[in-house]
PDB file of C-alpha atoms in Angstrom:
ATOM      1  CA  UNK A   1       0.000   0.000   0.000  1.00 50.00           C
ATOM      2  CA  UNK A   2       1.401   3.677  -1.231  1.00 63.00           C
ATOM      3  CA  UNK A   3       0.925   6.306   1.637  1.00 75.00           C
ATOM      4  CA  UNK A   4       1.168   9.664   1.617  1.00 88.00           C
ATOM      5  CA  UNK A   5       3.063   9.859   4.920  1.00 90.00           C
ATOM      6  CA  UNK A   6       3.455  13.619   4.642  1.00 92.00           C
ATOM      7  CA  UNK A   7      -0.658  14.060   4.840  1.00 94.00           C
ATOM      8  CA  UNK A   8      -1.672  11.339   6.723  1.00 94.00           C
ATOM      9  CA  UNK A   9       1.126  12.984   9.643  1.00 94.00           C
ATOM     10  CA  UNK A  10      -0.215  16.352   9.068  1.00 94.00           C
ATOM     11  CA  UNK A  11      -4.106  14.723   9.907  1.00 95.00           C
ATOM     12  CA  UNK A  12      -2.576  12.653  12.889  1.00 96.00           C
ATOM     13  CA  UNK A  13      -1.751  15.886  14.125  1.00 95.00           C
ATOM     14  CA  UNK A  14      -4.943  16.960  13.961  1.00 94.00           C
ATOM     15  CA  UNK A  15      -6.242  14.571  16.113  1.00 94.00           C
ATOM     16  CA  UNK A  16      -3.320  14.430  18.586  1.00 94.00           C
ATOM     17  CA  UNK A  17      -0.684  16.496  19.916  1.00 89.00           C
ATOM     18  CA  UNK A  18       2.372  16.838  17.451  1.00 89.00           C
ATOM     19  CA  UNK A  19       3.893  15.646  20.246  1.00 91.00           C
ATOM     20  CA  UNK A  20       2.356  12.163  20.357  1.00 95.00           C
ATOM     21  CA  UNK A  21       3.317  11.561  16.678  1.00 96.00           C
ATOM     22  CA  UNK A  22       6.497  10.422  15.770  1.00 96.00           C
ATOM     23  CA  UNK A  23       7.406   9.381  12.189  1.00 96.00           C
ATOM     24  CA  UNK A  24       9.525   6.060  11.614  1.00 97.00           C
ATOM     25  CA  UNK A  25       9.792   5.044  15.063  1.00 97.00           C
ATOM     26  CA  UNK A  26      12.292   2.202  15.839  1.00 97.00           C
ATOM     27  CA  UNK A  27       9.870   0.122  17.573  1.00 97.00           C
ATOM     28  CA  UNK A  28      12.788  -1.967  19.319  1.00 95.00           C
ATOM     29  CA  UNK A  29      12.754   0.838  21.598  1.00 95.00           C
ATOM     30  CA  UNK A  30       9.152  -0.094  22.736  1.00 95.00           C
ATOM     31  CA  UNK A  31       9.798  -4.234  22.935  1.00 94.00           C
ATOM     32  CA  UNK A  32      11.718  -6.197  25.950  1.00 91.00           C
ATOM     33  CA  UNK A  33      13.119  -8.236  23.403  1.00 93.00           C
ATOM     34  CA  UNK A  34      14.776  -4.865  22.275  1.00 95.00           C
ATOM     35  CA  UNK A  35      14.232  -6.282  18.827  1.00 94.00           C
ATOM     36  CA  UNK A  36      11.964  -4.887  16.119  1.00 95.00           C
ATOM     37  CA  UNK A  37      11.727  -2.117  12.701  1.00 97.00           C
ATOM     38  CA  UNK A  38      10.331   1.329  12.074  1.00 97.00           C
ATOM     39  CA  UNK A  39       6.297   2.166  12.964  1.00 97.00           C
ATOM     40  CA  UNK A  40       5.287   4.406  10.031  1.00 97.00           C
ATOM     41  CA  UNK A  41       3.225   6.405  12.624  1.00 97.00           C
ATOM     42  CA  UNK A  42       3.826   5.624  16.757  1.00 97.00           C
ATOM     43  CA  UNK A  43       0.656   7.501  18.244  1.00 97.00           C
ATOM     44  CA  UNK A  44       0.525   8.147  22.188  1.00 97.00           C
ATOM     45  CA  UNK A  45      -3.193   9.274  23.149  1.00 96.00           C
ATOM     46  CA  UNK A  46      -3.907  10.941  25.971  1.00 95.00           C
ATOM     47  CA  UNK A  47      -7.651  10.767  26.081  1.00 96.00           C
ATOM     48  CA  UNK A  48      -9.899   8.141  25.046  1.00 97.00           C
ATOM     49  CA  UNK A  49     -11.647  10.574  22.322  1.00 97.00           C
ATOM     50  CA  UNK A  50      -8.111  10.709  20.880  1.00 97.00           C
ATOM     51  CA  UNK A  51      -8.211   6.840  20.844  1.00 97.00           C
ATOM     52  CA  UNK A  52     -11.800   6.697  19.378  1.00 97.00           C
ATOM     53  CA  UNK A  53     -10.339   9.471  16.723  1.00 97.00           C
ATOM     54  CA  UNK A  54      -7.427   7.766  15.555  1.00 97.00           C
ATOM     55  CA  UNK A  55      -9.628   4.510  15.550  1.00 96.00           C
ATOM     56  CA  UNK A  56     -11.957   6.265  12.873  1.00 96.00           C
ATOM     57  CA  UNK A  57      -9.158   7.572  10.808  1.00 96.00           C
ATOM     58  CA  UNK A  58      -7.619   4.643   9.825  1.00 96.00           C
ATOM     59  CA  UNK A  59     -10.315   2.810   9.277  1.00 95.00           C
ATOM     60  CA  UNK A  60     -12.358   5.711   6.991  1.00 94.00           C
ATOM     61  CA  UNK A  61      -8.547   6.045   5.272  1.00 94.00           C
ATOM     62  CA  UNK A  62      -7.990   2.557   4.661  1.00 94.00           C
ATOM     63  CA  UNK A  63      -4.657   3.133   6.880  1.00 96.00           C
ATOM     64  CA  UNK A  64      -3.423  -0.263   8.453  1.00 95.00           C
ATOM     65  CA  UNK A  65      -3.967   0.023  12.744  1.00 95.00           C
ATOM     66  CA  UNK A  66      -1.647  -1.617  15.183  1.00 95.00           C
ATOM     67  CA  UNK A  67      -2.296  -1.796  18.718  1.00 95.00           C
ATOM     68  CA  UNK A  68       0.899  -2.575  20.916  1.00 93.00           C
ATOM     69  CA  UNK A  69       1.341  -2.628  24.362  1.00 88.00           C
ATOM     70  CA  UNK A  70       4.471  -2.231  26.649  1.00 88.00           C
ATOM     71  CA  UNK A  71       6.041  -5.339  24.042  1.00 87.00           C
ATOM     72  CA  UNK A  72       6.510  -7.278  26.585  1.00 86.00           C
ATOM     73  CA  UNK A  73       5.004 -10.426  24.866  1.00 88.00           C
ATOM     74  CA  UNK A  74       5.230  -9.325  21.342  1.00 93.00           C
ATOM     75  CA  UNK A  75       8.568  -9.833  19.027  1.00 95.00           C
ATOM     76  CA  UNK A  76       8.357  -6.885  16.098  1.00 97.00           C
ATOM     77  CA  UNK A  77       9.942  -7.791  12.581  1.00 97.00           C
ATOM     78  CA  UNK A  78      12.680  -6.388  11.173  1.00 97.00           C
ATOM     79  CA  UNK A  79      10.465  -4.601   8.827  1.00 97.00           C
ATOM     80  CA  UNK A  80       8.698  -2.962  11.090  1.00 97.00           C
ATOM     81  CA  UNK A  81       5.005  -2.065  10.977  1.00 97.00           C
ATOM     82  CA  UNK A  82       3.029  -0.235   8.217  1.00 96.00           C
ATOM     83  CA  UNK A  83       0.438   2.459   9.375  1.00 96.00           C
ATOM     84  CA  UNK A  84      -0.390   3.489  12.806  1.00 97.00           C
ATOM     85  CA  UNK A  85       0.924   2.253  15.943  1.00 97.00           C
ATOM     86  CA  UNK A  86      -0.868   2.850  18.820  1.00 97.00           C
ATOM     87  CA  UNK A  87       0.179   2.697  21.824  1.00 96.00           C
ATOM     88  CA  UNK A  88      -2.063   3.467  25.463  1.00 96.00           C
ATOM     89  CA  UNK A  89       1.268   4.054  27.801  1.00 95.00           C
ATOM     90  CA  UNK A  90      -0.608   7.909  28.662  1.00 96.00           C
ATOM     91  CA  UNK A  91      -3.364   5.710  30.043  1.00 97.00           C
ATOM     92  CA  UNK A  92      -1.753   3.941  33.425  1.00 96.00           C
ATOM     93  CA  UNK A  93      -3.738   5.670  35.978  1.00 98.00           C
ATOM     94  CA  UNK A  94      -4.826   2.973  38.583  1.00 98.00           C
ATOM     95  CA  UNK A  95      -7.341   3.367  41.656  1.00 98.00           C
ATOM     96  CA  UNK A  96      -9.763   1.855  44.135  1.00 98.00           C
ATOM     97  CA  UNK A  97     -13.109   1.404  44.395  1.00 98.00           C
ATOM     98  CA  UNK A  98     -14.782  -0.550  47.251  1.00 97.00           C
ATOM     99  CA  UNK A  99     -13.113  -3.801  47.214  1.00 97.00           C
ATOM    100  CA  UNK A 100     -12.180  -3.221  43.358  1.00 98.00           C
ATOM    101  CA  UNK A 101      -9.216  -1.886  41.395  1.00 98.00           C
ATOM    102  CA  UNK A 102      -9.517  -0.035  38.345  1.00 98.00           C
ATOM    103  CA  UNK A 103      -6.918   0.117  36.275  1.00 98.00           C
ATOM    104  CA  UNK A 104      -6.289   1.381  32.915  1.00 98.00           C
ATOM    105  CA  UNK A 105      -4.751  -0.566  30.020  1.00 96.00           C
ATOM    106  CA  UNK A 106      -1.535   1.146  29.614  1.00 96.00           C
ATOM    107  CA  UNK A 107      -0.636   0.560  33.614  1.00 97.00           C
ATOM    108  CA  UNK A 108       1.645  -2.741  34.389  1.00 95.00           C
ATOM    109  CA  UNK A 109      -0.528  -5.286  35.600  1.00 95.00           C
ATOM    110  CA  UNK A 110       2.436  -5.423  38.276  1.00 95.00           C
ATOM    111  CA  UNK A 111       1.567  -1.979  39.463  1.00 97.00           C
ATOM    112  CA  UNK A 112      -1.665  -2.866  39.197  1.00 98.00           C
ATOM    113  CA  UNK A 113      -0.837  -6.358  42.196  1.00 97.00           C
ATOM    114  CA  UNK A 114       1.584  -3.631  44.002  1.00 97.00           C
ATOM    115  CA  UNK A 115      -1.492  -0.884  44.626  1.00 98.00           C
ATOM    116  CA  UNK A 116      -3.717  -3.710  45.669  1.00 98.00           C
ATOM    117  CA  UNK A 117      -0.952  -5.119  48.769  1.00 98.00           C
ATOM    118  CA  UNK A 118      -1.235  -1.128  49.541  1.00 98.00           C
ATOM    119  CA  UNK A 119      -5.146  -1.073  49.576  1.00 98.00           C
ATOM    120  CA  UNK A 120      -4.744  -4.260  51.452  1.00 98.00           C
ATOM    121  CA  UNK A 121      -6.664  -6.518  48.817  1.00 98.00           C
ATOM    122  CA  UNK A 122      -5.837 -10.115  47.530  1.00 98.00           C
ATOM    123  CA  UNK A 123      -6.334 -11.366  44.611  1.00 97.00           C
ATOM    124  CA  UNK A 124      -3.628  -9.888  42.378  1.00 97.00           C
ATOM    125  CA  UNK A 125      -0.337 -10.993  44.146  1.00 97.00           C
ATOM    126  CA  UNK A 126      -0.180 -13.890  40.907  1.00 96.00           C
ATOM    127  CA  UNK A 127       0.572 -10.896  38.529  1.00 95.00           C
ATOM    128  CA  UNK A 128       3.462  -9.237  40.374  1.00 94.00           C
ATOM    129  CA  UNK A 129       6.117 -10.958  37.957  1.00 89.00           C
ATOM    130  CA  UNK A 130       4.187 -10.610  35.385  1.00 89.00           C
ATOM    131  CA  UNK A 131       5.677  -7.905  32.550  1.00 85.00           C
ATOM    132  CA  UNK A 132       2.994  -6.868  30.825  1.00 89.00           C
ATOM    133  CA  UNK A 133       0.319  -4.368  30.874  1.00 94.00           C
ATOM    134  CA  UNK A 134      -3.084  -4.596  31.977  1.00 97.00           C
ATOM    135  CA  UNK A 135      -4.716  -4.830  28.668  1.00 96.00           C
ATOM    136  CA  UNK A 136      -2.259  -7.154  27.258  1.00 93.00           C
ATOM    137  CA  UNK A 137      -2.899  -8.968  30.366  1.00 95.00           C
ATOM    138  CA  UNK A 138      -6.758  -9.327  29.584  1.00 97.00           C
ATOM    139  CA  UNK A 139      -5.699  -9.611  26.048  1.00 95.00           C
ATOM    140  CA  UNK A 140      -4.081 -13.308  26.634  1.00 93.00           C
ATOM    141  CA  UNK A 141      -5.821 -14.060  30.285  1.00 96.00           C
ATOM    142  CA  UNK A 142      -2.201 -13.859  31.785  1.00 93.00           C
ATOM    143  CA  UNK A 143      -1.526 -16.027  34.648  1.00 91.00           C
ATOM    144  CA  UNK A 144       0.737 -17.534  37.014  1.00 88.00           C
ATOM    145  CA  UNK A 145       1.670 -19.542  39.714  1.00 87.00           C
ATOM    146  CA  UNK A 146      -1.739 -20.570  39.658  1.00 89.00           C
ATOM    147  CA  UNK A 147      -3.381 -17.567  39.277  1.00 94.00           C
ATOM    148  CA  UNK A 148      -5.196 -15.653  36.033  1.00 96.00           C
ATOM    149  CA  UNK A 149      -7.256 -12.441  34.686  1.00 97.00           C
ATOM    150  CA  UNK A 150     -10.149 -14.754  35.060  1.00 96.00           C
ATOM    151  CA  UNK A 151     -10.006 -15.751  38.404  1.00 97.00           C
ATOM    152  CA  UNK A 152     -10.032 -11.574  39.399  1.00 97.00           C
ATOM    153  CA  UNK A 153     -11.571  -9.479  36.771  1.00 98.00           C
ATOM    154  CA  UNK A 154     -14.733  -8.485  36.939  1.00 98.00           C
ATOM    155  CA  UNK A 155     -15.428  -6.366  33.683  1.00 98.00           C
ATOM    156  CA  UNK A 156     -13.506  -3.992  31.517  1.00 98.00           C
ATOM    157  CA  UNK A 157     -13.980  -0.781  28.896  1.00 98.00           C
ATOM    158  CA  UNK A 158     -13.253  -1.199  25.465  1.00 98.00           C
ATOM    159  CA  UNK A 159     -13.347   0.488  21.829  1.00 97.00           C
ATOM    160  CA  UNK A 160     -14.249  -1.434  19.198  1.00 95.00           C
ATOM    161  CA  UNK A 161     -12.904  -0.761  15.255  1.00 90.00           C
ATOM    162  CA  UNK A 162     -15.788   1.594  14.765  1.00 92.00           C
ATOM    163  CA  UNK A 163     -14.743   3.619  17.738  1.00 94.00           C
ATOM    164  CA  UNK A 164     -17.311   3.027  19.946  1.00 96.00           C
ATOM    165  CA  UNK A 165     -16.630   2.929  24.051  1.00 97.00           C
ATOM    166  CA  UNK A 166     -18.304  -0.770  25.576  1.00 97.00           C
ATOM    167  CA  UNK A 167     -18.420  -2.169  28.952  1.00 98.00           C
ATOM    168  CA  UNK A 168     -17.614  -5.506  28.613  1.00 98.00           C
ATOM    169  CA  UNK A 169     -18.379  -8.293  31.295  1.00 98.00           C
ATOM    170  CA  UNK A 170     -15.905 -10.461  32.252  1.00 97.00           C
ATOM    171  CA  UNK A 171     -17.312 -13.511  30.977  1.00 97.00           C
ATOM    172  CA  UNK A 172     -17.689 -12.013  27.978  1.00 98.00           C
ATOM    173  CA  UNK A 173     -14.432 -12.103  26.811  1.00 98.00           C
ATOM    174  CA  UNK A 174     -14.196 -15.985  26.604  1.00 97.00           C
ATOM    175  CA  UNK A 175     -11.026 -16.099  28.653  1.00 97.00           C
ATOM    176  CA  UNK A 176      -9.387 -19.391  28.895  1.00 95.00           C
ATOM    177  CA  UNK A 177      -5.542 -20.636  29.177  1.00 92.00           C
ATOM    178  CA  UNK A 178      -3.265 -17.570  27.532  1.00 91.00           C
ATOM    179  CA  UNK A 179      -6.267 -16.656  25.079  1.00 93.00           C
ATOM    180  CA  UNK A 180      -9.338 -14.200  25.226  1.00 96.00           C
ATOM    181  CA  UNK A 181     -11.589 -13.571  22.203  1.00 97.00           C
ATOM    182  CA  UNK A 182     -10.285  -9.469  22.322  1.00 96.00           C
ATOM    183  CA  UNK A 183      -8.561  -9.636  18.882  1.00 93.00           C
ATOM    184  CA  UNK A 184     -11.752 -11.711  17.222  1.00 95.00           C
ATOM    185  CA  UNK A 185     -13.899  -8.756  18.453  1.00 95.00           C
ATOM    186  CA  UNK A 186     -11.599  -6.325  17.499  1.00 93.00           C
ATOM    187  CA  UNK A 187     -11.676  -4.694  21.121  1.00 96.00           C
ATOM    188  CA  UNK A 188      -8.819  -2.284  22.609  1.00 96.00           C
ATOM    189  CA  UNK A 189      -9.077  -2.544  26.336  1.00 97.00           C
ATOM    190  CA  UNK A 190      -9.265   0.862  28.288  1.00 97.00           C
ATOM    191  CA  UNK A 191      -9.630   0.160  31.494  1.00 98.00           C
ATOM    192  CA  UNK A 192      -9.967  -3.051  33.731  1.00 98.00           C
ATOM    193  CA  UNK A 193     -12.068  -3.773  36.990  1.00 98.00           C
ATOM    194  CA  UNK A 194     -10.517  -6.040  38.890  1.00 98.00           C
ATOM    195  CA  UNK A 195     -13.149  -7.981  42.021  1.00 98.00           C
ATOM    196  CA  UNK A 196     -11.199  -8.423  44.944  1.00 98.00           C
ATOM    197  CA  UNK A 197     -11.060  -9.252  48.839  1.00 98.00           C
ATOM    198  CA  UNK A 198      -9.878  -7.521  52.226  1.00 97.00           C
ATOM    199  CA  UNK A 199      -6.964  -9.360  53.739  1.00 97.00           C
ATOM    200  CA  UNK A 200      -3.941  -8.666  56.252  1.00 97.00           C
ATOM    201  CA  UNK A 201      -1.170  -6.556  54.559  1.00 97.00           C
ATOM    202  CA  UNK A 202       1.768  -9.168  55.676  1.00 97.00           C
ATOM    203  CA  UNK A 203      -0.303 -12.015  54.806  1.00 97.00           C
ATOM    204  CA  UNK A 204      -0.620 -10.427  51.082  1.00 97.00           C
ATOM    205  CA  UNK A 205       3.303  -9.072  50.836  1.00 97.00           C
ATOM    206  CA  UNK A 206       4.409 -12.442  51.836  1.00 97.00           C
ATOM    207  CA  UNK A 207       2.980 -14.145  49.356  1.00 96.00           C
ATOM    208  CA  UNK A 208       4.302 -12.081  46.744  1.00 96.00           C
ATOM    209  CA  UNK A 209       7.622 -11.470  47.924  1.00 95.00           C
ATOM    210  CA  UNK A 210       7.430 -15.538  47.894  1.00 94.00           C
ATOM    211  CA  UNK A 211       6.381 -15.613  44.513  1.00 93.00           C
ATOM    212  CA  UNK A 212       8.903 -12.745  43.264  1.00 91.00           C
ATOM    213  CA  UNK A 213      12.024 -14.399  44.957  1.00 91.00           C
ATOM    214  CA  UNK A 214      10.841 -17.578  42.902  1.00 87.00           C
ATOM    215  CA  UNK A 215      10.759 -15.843  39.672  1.00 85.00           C
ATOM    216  CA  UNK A 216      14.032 -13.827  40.117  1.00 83.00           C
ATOM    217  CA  UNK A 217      16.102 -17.331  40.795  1.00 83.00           C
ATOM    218  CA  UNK A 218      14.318 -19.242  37.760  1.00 85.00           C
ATOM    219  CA  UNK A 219      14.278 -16.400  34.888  1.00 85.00           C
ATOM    220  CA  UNK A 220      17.029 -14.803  32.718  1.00 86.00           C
ATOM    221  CA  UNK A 221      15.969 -11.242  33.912  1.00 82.00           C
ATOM    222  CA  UNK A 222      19.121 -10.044  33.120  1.00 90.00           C
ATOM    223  CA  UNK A 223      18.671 -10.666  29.378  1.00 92.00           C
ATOM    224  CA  UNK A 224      16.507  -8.559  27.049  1.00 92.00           C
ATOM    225  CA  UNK A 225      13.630 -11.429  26.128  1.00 92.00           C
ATOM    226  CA  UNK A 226       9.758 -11.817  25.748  1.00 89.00           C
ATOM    227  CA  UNK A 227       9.170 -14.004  28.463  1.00 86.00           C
ATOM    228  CA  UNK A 228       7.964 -17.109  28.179  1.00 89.00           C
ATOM    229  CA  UNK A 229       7.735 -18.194  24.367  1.00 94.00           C
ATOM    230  CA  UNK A 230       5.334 -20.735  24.463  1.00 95.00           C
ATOM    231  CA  UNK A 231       1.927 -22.008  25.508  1.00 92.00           C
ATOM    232  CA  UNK A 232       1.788 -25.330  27.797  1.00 92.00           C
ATOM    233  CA  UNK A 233       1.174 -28.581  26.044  1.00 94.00           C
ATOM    234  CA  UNK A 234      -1.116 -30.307  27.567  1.00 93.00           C
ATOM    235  CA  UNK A 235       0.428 -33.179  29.441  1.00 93.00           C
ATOM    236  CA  UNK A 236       3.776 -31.463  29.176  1.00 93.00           C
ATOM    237  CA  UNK A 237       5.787 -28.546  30.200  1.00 93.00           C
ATOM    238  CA  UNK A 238       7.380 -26.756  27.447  1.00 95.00           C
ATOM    239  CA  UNK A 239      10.460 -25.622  29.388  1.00 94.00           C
ATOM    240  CA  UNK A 240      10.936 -29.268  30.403  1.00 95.00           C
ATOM    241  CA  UNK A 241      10.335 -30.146  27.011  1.00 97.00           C
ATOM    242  CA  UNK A 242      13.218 -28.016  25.012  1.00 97.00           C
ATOM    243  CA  UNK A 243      15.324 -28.992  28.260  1.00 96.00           C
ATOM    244  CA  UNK A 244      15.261 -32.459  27.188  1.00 97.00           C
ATOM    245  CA  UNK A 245      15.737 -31.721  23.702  1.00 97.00           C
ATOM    246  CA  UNK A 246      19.092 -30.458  25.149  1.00 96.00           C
ATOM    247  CA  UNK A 247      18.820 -27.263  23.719  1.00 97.00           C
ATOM    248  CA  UNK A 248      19.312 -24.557  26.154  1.00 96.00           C
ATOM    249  CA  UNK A 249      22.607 -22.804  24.802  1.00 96.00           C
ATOM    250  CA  UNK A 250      21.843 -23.027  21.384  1.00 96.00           C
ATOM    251  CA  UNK A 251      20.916 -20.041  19.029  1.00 96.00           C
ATOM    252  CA  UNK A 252      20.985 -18.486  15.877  1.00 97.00           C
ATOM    253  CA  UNK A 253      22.743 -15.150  15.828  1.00 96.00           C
ATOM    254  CA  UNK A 254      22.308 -13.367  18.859  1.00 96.00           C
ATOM    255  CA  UNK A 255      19.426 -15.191  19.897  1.00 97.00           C
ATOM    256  CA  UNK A 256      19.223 -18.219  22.232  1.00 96.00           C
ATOM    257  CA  UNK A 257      17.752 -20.357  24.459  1.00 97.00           C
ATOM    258  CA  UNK A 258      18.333 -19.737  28.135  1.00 95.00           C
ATOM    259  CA  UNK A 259      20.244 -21.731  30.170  1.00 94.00           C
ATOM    260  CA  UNK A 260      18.923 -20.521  33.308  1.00 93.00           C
ATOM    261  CA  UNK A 261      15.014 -20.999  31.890  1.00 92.00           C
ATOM    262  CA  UNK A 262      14.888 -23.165  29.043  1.00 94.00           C
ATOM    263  CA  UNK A 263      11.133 -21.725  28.477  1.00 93.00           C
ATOM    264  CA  UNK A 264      12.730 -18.487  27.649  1.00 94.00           C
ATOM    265  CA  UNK A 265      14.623 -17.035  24.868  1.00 96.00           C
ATOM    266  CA  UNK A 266      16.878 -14.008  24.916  1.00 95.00           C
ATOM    267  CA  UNK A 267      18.495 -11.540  23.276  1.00 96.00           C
ATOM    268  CA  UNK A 268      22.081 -12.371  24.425  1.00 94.00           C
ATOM    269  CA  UNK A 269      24.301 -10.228  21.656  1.00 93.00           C
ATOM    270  CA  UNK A 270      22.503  -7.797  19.414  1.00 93.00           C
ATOM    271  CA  UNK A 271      19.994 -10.424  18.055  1.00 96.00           C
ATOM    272  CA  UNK A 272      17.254  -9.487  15.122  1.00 96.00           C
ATOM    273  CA  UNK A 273      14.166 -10.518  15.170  1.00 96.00           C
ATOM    274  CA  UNK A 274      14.598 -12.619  11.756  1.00 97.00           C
ATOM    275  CA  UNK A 275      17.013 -14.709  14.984  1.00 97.00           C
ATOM    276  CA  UNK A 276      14.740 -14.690  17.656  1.00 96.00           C
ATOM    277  CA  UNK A 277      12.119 -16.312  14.938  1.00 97.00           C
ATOM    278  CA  UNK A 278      14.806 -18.773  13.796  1.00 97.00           C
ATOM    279  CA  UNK A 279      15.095 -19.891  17.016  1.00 97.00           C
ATOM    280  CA  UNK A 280      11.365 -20.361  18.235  1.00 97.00           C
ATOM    281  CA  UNK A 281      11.117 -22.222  14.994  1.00 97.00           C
ATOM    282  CA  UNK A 282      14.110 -24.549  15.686  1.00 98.00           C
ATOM    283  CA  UNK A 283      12.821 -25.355  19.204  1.00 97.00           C
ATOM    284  CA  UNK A 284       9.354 -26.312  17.783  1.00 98.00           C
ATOM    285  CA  UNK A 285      11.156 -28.259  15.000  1.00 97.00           C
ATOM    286  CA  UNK A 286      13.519 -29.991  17.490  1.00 97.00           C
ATOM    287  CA  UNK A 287      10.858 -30.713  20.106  1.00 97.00           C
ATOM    288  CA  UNK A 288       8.238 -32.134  17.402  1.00 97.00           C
ATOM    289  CA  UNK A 289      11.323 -34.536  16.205  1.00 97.00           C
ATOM    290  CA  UNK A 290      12.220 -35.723  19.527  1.00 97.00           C
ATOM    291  CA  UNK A 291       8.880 -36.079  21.483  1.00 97.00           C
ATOM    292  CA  UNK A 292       6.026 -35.631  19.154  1.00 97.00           C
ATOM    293  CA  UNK A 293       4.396 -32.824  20.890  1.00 97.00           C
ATOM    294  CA  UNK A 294       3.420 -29.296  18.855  1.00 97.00           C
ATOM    295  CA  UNK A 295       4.850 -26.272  20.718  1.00 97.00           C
ATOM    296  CA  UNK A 296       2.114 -23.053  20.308  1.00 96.00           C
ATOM    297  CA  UNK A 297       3.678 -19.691  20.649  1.00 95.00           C
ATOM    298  CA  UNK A 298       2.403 -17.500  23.608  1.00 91.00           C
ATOM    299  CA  UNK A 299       4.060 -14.544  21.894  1.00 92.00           C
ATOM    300  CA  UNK A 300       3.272 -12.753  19.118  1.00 93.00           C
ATOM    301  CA  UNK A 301       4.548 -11.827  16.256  1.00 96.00           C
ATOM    302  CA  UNK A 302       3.878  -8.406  14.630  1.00 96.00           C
ATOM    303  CA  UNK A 303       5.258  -6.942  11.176  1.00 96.00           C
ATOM    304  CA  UNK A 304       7.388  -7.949   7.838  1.00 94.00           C
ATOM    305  CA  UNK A 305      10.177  -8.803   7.351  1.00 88.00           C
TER     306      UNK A 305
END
């Protein structure tokens, strides 16, 4: 598709502060993996008519729409991404509300677990590792250590693609393991409401500063990396999986498999994404050789090459 990228930035900044509208953003500055092209357009809202704005532009002027959040479970081509990147960092504010948190979907869904220990509510501690913000959280029903978005939220704003504010219930959203049916409806998660319970303070920082010490020792925080790359077979563990395949060390170009978490893959030397791919590729290939079992990604993959 030919764009007139002069015009369509000039109309952009009609909508949104000039500020908020950069032009051929490297978009590796926006992903943990630190790996990823250009965004044609990288739009910051500030307000949700700005979202509901640049929603109805690109769709009435056929101009492709990305939505990407803190890229903490996304790996971005080397291409980059044509069109409009849009990004909801400017909305993070989080707050309470009876026994409930609201957060918006540019906030961390760990600052999002960390106001709830200072409200004194459970419910949340499960997200404290986790990366990501709180509508990529809803976006793939995040989870761990036994917790997910399912077991807390309790219903959430959206847009949809004709720019049009919903309030979505929680059950709604057909959350199950790592999916959610957001992207089929074409929703882009404003704000969350998370259902929660009074409990003891200690009780509540215990259990995450349990949970965080366990994280720190198992995963290659140190490294640039998406997290963890793939879904859990069922029956299996991935990480135990690709562990067994003895594959932890290996990589292509900068890009390898953890030897501290085989479930992981990082960015040990100046890795592309075109390596991080190769690699998630020769896992699944190596793993489907040696035990028969299909590995699913968890991450996604934006852009072209």
């Amino acid at each position: 598709m030919r764009m007139n990228k002069q015009l369509i930035e000039q109309e952009l900044q009609q909508i949104i502060n000039s500020d908020h509208v950069l032009v051929d953003e490297l978009l590796k500055n926006h992903t943990y993996t630190k790996l990823g092209g250009k965004a044609d357009f990288f739009v910051t809202p500030a307000t949700i008519e700005e979202v509901q704005q640049v929603i109805r532009y690109a769709k009435n002027n056929n101009v492709p729409f990305t939505l990407l959040g803190n890229g903490s479970n996304v790996i971005v081509r080397d291409g980059g991404i044509r069109g409009i990147v849009l990004s909801l960092k400017k909305f993070n504010a989080i707050k309470r509300d009876g026994n409930s948190v609201i957060a918006e979907s540019g906030a961390r869904i760990i600052d999002a677990s960390r106001f709830a220990l200072e409200e004194h509510l459970t419910g949340l501690e499960f997200a404290c590792g986790i990366p990501g913000t709180v509508g990529g959280a809803l976006y793939m029903n995040a989870g761990a250590y036994g917790g997910e978005i399912k077991d807390c939220l309790d219903h959430a704003l959206v847009v949809n693609m004709e720019g049009d504010v919903q309030r979505v219930e929680a059950k709604d959203f057909d959350l199950a393991y790592r999916t959610s049916n957001i992207a089929e409806k074409g929703y882009i998660v404003l704000e969350a409401t998370f259902r929660l319970q009074e409990e003891d303070y200690h009780a509540i920082k215990a259990e995450m500063d349990d949970l965080t010490f366990k994280r720190e020792s198992k995963q290659p925080l140190e490294y640039p990396s998406c997290g963890s790359v793939f879904k859990r077979p069922p029956g299996y563990f991935a990480g135990k999986l690709i562990q067994d395949s003895e594959l932890q060390g290996k990589g292509v170009g900068g890009a390898e498999v953890s030897k501290k978490h085989a479930g992981f893959i990082i960015n040990k030397t100046n890795a592309t994404a075109t390596d991080y791919i190769a690699v998630i590729e020769m896992v699944q290939k190596a793993v489907k050789e040696r035990f028969g079992v299909d590995l699913e990604r968890e991450v996604r993959i934006l852009g072209e090459d």
